[in-house]
């Protein structure tokens, strides 16, 4: 019974495909999975949009939208209809082909990343040996779409916005990869299914997720910072900031193409959170051994939505960083921390089991964090101040 | 400006000022990017335009352009009676109508030599400090809204402001355009119930200042964006006539409540915070500290207030004709020194009515603060000056 | 340590988020127009003319007969944006004290100009103009719907009691005291007159 619930989608797929002749069955199975992914994640996007507006509202002591449907649940549909019915304006001097292809490229590359994410036990579309590599290849390709959008618009401000966005994304690619490399070092494989399986063990009921190790915790934090910057979310959303001078790479887009950019950004958020879940939070494995009866895909999607919730929480709290501060942060703080983390992981691997490696690794990481942090703040003479009063 | 100067000569005059040599030498004069920020802009606090010339990301020149909200306040005042100008003063700095009213009432009382009963003075102080609190909360809320944070601190500040506006509405009949001060006292007395409710609200204000501190004052991103940005040197501040929290953040000790001791401020025990660096962070923190000092004054005033009349019994409501003369009445408004200069010729209307707008005078140093900074910081520096266009343009 | 301030801030927002489900302090929305905040007693929006419901001077609708306004035009002079326009009548009618007074043949307030400053109420010597609390006055007619004439402005004393009970009671007390004084004066004058008449008649006889 539990087994059936857990494998329900796999069984459903096999059953549907069995109606076709044997030669077509594999191709049909793949197409069915692709169709499911293409339907599920945009639906999740609608849910995330609703969650964002209601979540931000509650953080700001107000109710979010609640007029369209009960509790505003139909608000994303209203937004969707609005975007679809707006006029699609293409600037006269714009490069029409590139202008058209940019949102398409963004959406396609972002969806490709889902091909290697294991969303449940036996629920990965393509079980590649180098799944992680494929994922990052696709992720980096989506940055090209951003630049295509800025370039083709023939608008000085869009181009500036696009260049800033691309510079930001490229700077944070390096820490992103380095923080994932530690997982590969310990697991010994680039395959995402193997990474999840390596975390799917329990000791005294507690799981072996990588986040519960010093290097995994540090890696997760660095990964989280890098993903926030990759997806242009607050506090790294200067390219989209409304109160700034430049308007952002998607200024010259309206109607459905703009909706595609918006969709692409959120689906990228899902996919990169999905990867983070897989690498550090144990993918589809349950948090406690007595909870393994809940289907694996429920765990995966819950962890995904939790990450989205943390994104929304950060957006509601933190002011945004200026562009040069953002880059400084990437190259002078996050990257050195990633390198320290790499060394610590190596140390972990070769120190053997026992409490000693926990203490040593944690100590090194905390010292590095404090040192780098202090260095950053002192160099720019930042810090809390005390004020004097007139006599 | 003589009548014989032609229109093109006037324009040439103005443009020459724009094209003058700059303090910072750009790398390539021909490649300066000239941008107009505003008047339709999400973060310019009203209809205000800044013409900036950028070299890459750095600001080379900045020229503020205002006057989009000019409403002829001073000329209108010459055509109507002294009492009828009172509701117009509400609309000057429309975030702080009480202090505008107070400054004008002070000026007329100097002109006519009227005395104000004690209870009216206490009510003026209570309402004035409540106004200061909600103005500072709103100002720093908007400053952080411009930094991102999708408006969360602004929403919190406005939640507190609503409580204060409810108190105003209960007492005066209107949330913002209160029209409350009269020459010789206040228009209506405050009931015992109102004072009780005010005490309750004031008891909650300190908690909000703490909440704000926890949310933002040690936030590393805030510190990174505001510390060292938009420094205003004390000598420049004094020479330019800057007043208010901006001046005190540049470590100049000048608070008109202490210097003039107008009203009954000399009876209250409060401190004047001073900043040492004169940057945006200092201006932000000075406002937070002033909010806390306002709470202290409010608690003292609410304790000491005694029953009594709120209006000078000899005061005339209609048909006020002060003797010929002039008077300048000034107060420490939340934004700086708000002054009213009146010249009376013995008639029912003033001969000359002049407002000294603190926002406008504080704005004259905007270019000096913004030279050489990143364009993203211009918006922050502008927000830290804390202007209201109603006052700048009148 | 780096990040401490950020974590404190996030804890604060989390407190607000969860608090918004439990305490009214953290969710201050009033869902207009289904919910409305009751106006304070002192709230003021636009002026209205008070009429007493005792029908004096015979014919004419109730609001016209009982209107307290005597067209002294003080409010018109003192109004800062000059939004009041009054035309005095040619004839007079009796007021509540029995004196013959003018009345306004025309009394227009342009509420698109009125700034709700309440100076007209302050300067009126006859308690005739007071502030209303009705604010849902939107109209889609740009030319004239916001110019209220005296019929639209006239509202009864009972309505005044409903919106500003304390103020209305104080006004009624004042007016009743005036009436008592006026009646006493009239009686004294009548007694003096009859005494004089008797004296003259006595002399003549």
Short mmCIF file of N, CA and C in Angstrom, two decimals, chain C residues 48-53 62-63 68 153-162:
data_model
loop_
_atom_site.label_atom_id
_atom_site.label_comp_id
_atom_site.label_asym_id
_atom_site.label_seq_id
_atom_site.Cartn_x
_atom_site.Cartn_y
_atom_site.Cartn_z
N UNK C 48 -23.01 71.36 6.37
CA UNK C 48 -24.42 71.26 6.03
C UNK C 48 -25.17 72.30 6.85
N UNK C 49 -26.39 72.63 6.41
CA UNK C 49 -27.20 73.64 7.08
C UNK C 49 -28.21 72.94 7.98
N UNK C 50 -28.28 73.40 9.23
CA UNK C 50 -29.18 72.75 10.18
C UNK C 50 -30.57 73.38 10.08
N UNK C 51 -31.63 72.58 10.10
CA UNK C 51 -32.98 73.14 10.23
C UNK C 51 -33.66 72.47 11.42
N UNK C 52 -34.42 73.29 12.14
CA UNK C 52 -35.21 72.76 13.25
C UNK C 52 -36.54 72.27 12.73
N UNK C 53 -37.03 71.20 13.40
CA UNK C 53 -38.22 70.58 12.82
C UNK C 53 -39.54 71.23 13.22
N UNK C 62 -40.52 71.73 5.19
CA UNK C 62 -40.00 71.76 6.56
C UNK C 62 -38.58 72.34 6.60
N UNK C 63 -37.77 71.93 5.62
CA UNK C 63 -36.36 72.36 5.69
C UNK C 63 -36.23 73.85 5.46
N UNK C 68 -32.00 77.56 10.21
CA UNK C 68 -31.52 78.55 11.17
C UNK C 68 -30.76 79.69 10.50
N UNK C 153 -28.09 70.83 1.05
CA UNK C 153 -27.30 71.05 2.26
C UNK C 153 -28.15 70.97 3.52
N UNK C 154 -29.49 71.12 3.38
CA UNK C 154 -30.30 71.20 4.58
C UNK C 154 -30.49 69.82 5.19
N UNK C 155 -30.11 69.69 6.47
CA UNK C 155 -30.35 68.43 7.17
C UNK C 155 -30.91 68.78 8.55
N UNK C 156 -31.69 67.87 9.11
CA UNK C 156 -32.45 68.23 10.31
C UNK C 156 -31.56 68.24 11.54
N UNK C 157 -32.09 68.84 12.60
CA UNK C 157 -31.40 68.87 13.88
C UNK C 157 -31.27 67.47 14.46
N UNK C 158 -32.26 66.63 14.12
CA UNK C 158 -32.21 65.24 14.60
C UNK C 158 -31.02 64.53 13.99
N UNK C 159 -30.77 64.76 12.71
CA UNK C 159 -29.61 64.17 12.05
C UNK C 159 -28.33 64.66 12.71
N UNK C 160 -28.32 65.98 13.06
CA UNK C 160 -27.15 66.55 13.74
C UNK C 160 -26.90 65.84 15.07
N UNK C 161 -28.03 65.54 15.77
CA UNK C 161 -27.87 64.80 17.02
C UNK C 161 -27.28 63.42 16.79
N UNK C 162 -27.63 62.81 15.64
CA UNK C 162 -27.13 61.46 15.37
C UNK C 162 -25.61 61.47 15.14
#
